[in-house]
Short mmCIF file of C-alpha atoms in Angstrom, two decimals:
data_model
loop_
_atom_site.label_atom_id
_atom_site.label_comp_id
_atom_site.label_asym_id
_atom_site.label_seq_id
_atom_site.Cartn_x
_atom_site.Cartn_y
_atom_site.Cartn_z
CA UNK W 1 170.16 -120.09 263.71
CA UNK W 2 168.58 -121.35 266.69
CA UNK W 3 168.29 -119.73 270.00
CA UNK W 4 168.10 -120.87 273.77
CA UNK W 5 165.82 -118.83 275.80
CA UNK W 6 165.88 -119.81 279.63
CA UNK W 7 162.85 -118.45 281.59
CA UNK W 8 164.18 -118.52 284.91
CA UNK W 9 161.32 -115.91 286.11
CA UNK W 10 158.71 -118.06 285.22
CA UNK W 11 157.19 -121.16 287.71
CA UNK W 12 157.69 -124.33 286.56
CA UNK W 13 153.59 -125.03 285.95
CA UNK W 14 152.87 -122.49 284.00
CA UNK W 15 156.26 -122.90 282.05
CA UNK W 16 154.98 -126.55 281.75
CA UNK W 17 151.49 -125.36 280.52
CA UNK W 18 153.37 -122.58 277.98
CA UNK W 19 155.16 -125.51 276.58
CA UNK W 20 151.94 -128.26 276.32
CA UNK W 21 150.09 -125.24 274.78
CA UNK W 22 152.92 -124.10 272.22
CA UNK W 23 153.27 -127.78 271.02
CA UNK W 24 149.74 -128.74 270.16
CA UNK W 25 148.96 -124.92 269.21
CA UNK W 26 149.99 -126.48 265.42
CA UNK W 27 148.48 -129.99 265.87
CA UNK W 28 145.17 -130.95 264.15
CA UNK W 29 142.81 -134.42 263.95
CA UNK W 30 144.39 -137.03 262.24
CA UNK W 31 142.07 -138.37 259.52
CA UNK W 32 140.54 -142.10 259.89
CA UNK W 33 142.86 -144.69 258.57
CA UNK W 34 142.00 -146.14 255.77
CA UNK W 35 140.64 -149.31 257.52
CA UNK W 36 138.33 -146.98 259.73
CA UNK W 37 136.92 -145.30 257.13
CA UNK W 38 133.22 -146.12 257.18
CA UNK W 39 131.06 -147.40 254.23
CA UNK W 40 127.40 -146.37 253.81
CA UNK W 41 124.78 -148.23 251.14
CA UNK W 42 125.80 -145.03 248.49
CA UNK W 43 128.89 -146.94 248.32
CA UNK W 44 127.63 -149.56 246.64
CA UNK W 45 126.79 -150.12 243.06
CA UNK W 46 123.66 -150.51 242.06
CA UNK W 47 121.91 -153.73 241.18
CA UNK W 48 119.73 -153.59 238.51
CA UNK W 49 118.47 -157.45 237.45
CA UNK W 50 120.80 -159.31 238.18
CA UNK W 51 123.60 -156.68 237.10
CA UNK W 52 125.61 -154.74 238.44
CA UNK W 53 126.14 -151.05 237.52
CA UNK W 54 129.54 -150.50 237.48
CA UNK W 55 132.45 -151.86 240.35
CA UNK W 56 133.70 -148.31 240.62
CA UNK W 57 130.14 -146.29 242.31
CA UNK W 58 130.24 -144.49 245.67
CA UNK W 59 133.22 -142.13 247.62
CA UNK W 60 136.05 -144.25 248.52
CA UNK W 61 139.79 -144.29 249.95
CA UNK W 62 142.11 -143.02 247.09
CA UNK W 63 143.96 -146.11 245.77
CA UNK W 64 140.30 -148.36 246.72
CA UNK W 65 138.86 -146.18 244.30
CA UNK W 66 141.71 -146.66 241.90
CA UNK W 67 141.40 -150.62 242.33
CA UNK W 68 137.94 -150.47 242.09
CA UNK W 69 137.88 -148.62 238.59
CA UNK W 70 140.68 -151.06 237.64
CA UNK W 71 137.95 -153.93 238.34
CA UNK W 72 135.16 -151.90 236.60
CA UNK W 73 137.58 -152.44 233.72
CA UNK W 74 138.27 -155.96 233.78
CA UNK W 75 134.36 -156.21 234.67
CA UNK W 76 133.41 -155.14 231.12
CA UNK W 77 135.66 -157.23 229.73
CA UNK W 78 134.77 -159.95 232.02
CA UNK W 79 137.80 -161.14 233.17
CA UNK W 80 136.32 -162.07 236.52
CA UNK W 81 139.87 -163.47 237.81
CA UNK W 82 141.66 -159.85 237.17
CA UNK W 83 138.72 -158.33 238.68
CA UNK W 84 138.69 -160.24 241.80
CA UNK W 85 142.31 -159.75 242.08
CA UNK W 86 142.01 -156.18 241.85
CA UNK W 87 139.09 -156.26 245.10
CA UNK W 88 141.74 -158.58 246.83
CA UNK W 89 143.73 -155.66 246.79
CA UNK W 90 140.97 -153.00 248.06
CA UNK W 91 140.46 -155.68 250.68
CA UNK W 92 144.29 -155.64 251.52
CA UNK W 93 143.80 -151.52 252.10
CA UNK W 94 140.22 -151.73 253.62
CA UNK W 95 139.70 -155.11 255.43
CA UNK W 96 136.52 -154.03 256.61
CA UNK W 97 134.79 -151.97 253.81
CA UNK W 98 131.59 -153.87 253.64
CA UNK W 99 131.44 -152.50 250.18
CA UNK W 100 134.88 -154.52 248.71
CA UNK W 101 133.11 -157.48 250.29
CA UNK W 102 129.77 -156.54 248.17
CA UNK W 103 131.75 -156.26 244.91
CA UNK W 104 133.88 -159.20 245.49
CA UNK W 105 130.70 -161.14 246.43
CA UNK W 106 129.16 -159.91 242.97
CA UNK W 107 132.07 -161.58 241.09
CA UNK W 108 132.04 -164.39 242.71
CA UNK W 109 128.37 -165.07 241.34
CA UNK W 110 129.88 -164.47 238.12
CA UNK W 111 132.43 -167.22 238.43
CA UNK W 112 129.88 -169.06 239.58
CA UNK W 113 131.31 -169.59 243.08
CA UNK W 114 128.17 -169.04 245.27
CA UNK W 115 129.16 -170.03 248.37
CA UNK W 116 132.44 -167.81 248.07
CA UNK W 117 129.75 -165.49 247.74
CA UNK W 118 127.55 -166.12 250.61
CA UNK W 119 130.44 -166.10 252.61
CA UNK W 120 131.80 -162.77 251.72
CA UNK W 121 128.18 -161.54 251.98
CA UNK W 122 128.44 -162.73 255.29
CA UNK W 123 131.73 -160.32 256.53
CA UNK W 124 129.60 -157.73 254.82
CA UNK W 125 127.01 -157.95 257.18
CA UNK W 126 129.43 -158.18 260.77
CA UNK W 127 130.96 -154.52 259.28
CA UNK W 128 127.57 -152.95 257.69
CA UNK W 129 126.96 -151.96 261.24
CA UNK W 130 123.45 -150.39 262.13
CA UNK W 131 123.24 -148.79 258.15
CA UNK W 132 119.68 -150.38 257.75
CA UNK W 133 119.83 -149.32 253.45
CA UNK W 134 123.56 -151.00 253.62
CA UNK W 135 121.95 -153.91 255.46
CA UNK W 136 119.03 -154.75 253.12
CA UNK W 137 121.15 -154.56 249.82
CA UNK W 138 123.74 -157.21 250.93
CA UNK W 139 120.83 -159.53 252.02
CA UNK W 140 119.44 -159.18 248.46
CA UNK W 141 122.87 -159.95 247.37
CA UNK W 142 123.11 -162.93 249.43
CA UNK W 143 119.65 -164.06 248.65
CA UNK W 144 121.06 -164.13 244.83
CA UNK W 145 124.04 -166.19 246.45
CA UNK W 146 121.35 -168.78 247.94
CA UNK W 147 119.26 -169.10 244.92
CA UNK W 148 122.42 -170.25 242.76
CA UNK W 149 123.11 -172.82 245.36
CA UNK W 150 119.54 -174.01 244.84
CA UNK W 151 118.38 -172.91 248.61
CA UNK W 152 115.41 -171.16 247.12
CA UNK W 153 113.27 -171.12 250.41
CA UNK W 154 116.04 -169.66 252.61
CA UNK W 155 116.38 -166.82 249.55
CA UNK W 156 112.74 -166.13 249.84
CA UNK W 157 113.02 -165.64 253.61
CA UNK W 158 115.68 -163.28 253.03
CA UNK W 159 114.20 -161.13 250.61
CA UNK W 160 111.39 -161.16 252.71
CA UNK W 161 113.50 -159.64 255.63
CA UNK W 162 114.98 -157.08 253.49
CA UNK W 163 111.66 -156.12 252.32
CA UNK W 164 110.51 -154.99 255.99
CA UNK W 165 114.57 -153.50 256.60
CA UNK W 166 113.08 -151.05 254.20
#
């Protein structure tokens, strides 16, 4: 049962500021959405010779972490199409998680589709922000990207720069 109570003793400011302060009294932060949420160079797997760890490394949004273990699966089995499809989807939740850009730019080497690649690469870099780490492994990425579409020299140069990002 609900009850009216009608301060009529009480000014109308401090009534006001009784109210303001009994309605956020219960309120707290919202967290980021899932689009704000930040990546750092930890969320990336780790390249090892021209391999990739595993799809699924780092601290992610629930269900990007879910689609990214789905495309560690179809990784191993190396149904590249299923595992892009499965980053599509990360992409859907997190349009500018540098790190679904990384991993879709990995399988896109392994189609073979290098300037996909270089392009994704590319997004990468406008969301990596001022993470130096981040930075330097999507330019060793995207030199990989450059050497498979025979532009060796501008590769070189780029390794080169992520060298001294170090």
């Amino acid at each position: 049962m609900v009850r009216l109570v009608v301060l009529r003793a009480v000014p109308l400011p401090l009534l006001f500021l009784l109210l303001l302060l009994g309605g956020l009294s219960g309120c707290t932060p919202l967290p980021p959405k899932p689009e704000q949420q930040q990546a750092t160079a930890d969320d990336l797997p780790q390249w090892q010779d021209g391999m990739l760890a595993s799809l699924s490394q780092g601290e992610h949004h629930p269900a990007v972490a879910s689609l990214f273990a789905k495309a560690e699966q179809a990784r191993q089995q190396q149904l590249w199409r299923k595992a892009m499809t499965y980053l599509d989807q990360a992409r859907q939740i997190q349009p500018r998680n540098p790190a679904v850009f990384y991993r879709q730019a990995w399988v896109s080497l392994q189609m073979g589709d290098a300037v996909r690649a270089e392009q994704l690469l590319q997004r990468a870099l406008v969301f990596a922000g001022g993470d130096m780490e981040l930075t330097r492994r999507l330019r060793l990425l995207m030199a990989e990207a450059l050497d498979a579409q025979g532009r060796g020299e501008e590769a070189r140069r780029l390794r080169q720069q992520a060298a001294w990002d170090v």
